Tab-separated table of C-alpha atoms and ligand atoms in Angstrom:
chain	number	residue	atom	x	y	z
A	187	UNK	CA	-24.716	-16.304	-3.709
A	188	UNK	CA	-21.422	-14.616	-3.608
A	189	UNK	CA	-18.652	-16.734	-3.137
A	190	UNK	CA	-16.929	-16.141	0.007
A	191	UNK	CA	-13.393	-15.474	0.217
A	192	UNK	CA	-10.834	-15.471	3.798
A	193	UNK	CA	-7.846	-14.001	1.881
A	194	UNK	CA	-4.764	-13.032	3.757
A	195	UNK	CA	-2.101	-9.930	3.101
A	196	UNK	CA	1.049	-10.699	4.405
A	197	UNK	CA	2.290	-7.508	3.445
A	198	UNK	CA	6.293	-7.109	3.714
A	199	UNK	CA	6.092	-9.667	6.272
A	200	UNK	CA	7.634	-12.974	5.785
A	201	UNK	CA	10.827	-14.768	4.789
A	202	UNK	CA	11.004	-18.417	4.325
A	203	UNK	CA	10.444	-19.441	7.800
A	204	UNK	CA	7.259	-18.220	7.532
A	205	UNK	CA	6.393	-21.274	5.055
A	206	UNK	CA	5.271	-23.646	7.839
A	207	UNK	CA	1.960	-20.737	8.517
A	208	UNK	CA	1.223	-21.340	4.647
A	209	UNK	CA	1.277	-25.186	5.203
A	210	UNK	CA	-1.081	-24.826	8.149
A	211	UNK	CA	-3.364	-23.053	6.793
A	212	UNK	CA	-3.411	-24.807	4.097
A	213	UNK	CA	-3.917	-27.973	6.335
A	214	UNK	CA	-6.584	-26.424	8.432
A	215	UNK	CA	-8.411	-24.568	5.699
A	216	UNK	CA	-12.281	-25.256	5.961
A	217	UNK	CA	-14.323	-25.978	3.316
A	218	UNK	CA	-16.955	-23.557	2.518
A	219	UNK	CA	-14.925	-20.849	1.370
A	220	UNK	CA	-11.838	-20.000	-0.472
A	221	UNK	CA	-8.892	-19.295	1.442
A	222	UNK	CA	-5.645	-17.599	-0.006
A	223	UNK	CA	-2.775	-15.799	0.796
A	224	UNK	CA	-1.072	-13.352	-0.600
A	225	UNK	CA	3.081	-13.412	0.375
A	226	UNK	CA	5.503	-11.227	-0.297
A	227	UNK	CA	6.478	-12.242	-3.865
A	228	UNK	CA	9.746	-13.895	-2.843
A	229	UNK	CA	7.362	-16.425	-1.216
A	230	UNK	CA	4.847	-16.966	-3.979
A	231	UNK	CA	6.714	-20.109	-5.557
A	232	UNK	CA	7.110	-21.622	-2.546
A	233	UNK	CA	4.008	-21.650	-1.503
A	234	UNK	CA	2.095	-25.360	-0.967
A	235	UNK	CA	0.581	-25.700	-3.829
A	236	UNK	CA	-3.104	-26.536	-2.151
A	237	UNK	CA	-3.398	-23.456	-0.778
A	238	UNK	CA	-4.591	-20.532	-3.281
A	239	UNK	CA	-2.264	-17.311	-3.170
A	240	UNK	CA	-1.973	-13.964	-5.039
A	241	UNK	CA	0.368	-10.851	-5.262
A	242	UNK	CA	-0.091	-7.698	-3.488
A	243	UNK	CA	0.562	-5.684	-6.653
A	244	UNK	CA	1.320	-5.885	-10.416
A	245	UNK	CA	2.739	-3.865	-12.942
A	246	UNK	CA	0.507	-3.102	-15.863
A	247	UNK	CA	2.897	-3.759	-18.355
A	248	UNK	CA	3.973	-7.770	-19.283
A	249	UNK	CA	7.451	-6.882	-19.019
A	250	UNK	CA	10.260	-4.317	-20.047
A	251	UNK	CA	12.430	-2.151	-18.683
A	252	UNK	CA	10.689	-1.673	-15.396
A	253	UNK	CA	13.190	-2.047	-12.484
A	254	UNK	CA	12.052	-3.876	-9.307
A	255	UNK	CA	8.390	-4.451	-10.887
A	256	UNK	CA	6.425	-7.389	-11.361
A	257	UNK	CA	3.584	-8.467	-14.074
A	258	UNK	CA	0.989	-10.043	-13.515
A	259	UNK	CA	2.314	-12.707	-15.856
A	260	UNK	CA	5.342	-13.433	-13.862
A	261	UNK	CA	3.199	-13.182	-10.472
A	262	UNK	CA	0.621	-16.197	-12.085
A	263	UNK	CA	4.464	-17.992	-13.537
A	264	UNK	CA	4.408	-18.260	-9.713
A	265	UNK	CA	1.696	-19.725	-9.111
A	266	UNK	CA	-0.516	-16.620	-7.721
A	267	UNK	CA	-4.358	-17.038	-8.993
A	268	UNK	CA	-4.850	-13.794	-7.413
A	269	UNK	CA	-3.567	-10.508	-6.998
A	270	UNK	CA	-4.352	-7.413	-4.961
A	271	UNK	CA	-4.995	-4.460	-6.340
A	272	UNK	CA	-5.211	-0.383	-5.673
A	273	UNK	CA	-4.637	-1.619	-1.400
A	274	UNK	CA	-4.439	2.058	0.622
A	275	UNK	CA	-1.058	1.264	1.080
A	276	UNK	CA	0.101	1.116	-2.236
A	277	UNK	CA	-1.758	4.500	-3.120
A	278	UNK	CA	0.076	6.280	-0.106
A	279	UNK	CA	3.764	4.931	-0.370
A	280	UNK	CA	3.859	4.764	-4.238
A	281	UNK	CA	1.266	7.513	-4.996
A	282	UNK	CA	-0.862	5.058	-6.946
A	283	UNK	CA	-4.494	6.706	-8.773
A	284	UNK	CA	-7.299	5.270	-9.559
A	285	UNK	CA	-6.247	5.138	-13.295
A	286	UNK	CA	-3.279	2.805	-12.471
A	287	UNK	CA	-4.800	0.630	-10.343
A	288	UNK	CA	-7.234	0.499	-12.726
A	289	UNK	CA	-4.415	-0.760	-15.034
A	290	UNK	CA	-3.273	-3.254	-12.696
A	291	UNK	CA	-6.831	-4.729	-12.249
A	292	UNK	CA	-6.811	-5.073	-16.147
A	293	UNK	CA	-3.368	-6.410	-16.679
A	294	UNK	CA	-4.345	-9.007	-13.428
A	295	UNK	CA	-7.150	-10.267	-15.581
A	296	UNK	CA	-5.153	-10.435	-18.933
A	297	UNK	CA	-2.964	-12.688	-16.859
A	298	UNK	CA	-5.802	-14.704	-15.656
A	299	UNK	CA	-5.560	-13.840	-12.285
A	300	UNK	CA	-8.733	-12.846	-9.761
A	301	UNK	CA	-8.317	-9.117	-8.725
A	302	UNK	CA	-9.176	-8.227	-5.162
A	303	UNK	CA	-9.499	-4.453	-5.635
A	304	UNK	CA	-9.431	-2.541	-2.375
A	305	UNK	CA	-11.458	1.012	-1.896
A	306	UNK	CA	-11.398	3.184	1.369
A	307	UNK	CA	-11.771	6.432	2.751
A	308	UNK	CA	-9.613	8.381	5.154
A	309	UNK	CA	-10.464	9.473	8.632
A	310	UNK	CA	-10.924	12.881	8.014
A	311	UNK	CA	-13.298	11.608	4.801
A	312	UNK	CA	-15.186	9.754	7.117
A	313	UNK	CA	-15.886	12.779	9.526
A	314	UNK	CA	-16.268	14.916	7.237
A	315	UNK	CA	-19.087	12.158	5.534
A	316	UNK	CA	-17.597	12.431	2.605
A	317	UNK	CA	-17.208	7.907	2.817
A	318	UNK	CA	-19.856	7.083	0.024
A	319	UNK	CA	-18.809	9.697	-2.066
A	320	UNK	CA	-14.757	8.500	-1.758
A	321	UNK	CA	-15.954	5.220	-2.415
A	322	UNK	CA	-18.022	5.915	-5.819
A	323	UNK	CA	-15.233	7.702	-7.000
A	324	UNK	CA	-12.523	5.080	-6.433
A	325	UNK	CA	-14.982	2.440	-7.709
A	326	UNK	CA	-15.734	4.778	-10.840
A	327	UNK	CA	-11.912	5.826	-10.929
A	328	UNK	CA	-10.340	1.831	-10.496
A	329	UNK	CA	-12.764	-0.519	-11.850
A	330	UNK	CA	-12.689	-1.323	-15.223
A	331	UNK	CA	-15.435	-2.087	-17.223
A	332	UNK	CA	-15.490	-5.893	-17.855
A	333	UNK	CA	-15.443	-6.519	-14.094
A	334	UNK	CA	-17.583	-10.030	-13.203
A	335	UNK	CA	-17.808	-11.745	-10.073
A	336	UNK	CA	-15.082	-14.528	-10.942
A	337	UNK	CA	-12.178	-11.531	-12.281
A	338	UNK	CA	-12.759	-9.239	-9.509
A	339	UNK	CA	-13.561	-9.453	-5.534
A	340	UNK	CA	-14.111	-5.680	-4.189
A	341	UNK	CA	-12.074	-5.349	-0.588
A	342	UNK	CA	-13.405	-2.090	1.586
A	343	UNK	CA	-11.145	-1.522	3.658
A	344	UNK	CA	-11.276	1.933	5.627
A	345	UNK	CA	-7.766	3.720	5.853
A	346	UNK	CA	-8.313	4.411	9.772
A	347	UNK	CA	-9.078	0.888	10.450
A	348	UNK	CA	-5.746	-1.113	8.889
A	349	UNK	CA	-3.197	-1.950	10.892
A	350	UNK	CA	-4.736	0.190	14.025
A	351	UNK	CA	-6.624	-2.486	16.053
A	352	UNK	CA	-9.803	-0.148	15.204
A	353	UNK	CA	-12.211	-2.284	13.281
A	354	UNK	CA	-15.506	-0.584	11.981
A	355	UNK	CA	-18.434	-0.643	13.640
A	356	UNK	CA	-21.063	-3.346	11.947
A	357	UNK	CA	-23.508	-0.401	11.294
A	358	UNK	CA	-20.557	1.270	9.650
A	359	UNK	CA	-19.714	-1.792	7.526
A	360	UNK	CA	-23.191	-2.610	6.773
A	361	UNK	CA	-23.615	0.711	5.484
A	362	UNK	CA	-21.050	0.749	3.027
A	363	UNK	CA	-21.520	-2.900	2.084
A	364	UNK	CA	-25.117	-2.582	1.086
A	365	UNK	CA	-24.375	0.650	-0.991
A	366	UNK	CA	-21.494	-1.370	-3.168
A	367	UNK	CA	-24.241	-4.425	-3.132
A	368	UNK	CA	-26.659	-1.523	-4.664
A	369	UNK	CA	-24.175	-0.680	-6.947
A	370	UNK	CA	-22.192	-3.633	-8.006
A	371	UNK	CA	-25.320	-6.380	-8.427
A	372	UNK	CA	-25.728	-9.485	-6.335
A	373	UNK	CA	-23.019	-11.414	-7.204
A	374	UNK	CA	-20.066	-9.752	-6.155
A	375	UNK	CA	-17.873	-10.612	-3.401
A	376	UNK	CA	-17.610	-7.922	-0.765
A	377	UNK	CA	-14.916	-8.213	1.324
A	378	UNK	CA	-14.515	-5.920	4.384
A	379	UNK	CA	-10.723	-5.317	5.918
A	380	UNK	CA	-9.027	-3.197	8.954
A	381	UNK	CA	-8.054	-4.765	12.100
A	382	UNK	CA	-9.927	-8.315	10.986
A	383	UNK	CA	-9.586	-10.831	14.104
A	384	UNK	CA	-10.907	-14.163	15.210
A	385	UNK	CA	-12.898	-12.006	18.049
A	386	UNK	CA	-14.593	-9.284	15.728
A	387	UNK	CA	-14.739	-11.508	12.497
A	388	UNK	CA	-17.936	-13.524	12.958
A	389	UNK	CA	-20.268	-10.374	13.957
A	390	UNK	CA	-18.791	-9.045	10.439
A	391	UNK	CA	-19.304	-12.232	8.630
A	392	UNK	CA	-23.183	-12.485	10.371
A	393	UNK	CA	-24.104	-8.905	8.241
A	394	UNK	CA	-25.873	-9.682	4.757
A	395	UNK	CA	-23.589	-8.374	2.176
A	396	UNK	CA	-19.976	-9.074	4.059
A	397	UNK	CA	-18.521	-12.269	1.835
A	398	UNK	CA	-15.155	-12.204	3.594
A	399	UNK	CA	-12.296	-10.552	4.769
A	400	UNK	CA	-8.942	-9.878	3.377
A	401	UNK	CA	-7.001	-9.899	6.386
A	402	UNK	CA	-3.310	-8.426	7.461
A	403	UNK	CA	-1.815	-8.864	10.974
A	404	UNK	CA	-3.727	-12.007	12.144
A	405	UNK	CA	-2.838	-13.812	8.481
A	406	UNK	CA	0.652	-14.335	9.552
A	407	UNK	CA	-0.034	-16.825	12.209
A	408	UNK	CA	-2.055	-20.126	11.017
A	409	UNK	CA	-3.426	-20.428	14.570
A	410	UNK	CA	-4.686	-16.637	14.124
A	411	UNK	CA	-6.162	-17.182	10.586
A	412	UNK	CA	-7.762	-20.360	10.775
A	413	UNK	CA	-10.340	-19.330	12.625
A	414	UNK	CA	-11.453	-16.339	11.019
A	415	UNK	CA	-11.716	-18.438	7.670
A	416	UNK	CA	-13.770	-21.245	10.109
A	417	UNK	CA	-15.994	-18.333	11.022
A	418	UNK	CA	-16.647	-17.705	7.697
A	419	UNK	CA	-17.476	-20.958	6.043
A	420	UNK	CA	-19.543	-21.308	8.896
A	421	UNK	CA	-21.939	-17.746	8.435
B	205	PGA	P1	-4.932	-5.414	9.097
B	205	PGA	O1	-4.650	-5.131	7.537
B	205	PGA	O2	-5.809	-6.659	9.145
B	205	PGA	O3	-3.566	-5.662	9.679
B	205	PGA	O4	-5.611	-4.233	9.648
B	205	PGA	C1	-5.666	-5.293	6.580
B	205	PGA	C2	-5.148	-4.951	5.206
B	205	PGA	O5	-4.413	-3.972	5.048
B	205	PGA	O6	-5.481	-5.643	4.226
């Protein structure tokens, strides 16, 4: 069985205020699945120490002239066991390809860290059903060879449905999940993402080959999170 994984993206959302959420989810956490954060780097250090957290990004590179970047190295110096990789985000505002995020998912692992490599398609790829297609080539594109179960956790997370309120459609994710479980094996995590709340999250969490959710706007608030992660360790 895949491990199963409630991982939050705080995005550029936080300052140190935002500590006390970390220490209550950390607090609350169920057992039963892995719960982690990932914090806006300034935060990673900070972070209690019993609750598992990542970066939302990584330079390839160990270090060097690289202005405002981070390695993987320093993210792990932090105390990140995790880092997100290829998220649509990233790909938009800093024009990132499949062959750099495929960089970063290798230079997470040479720093020991578990990447959570996110995949999606567009809108206008979904209506134009070009989704399975987008998806095989970002997989092909981004994942290096060398991926297992315990370096990598695969996040699909459609575009259209981050940050909009508009969460796919079971049928939707079921259909894409089962297609990566054709193509990845059986042991893969499969984490689904876009618009993840305590109200949609256990229908998600009740399909076959969902193992999680990474999770933006309702990771921020402990009382928002908890329960999605409860929902999980109890599917
Ligand atoms: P959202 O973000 O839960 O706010 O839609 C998900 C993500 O981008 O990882």
């Amino acid at each position: 069985m895949p491990t199963k994984y409630a991982a939050g993206n705080w995005k550029m959302n936080g300052t140190r205020a935002a500590l006390a959420e970390a220490e209550a989810i950390a607090k609350g956490a169920p057992d039963g699945a892995v719960t982690l954060i990932c914090p806006p780097a300034t935060l990673l250090a900070a972070m209690p120490e019993s609750l598992a957290s990542g970066g939302q990004y990584c330079h390839p590179n160990t270090s060097g002239a690289h202005t405002g970047d981070l390695s993987p190295e320093m993210l792990a110096d932090a105390g990140a066991t995790f880092c997100i990789t290829g998220h649509s985000e990233r790909r938009t505002d800093h024009g990132e390809t499949d062959a750099h995020v495929r960089a970063q998912t290798e230079a997470a692992w040479r720093a020991g860290l578990t990447a959570i490599l996110c995949i999606g398609e567009t809108l206008d790829q979904r209506e134009a059903e070009q989704t399975i297609a987008v998806l095989t080539e970002q997989l092909d594109g981004s994942l290096p060879d060398g991926a297992t179960p315990e370096n990598t956790v695969i996040a699909y997370e459609p575009v259209w449905a981050i940050g909009t309120g508009r969460v796919a459609t079971p049928d939707q994710v079921a259909e894409v999940h089962d297609f990566l479980r054709g193509k990845l094996g059986a042991d893969f995590a499969l984490l689904y993402g876009g618009s993840v709340k305590a109200a949609n999250a256990a229908e998600l969490f009740a399909l076959t080959n969902v193992n999680g959710a990474l999770v933006g706007g309702a990771s921020l608030k402990a009382a928002d999170f908890l329960p999605i992660a409860e929902a999980l360790a109890a599917s």
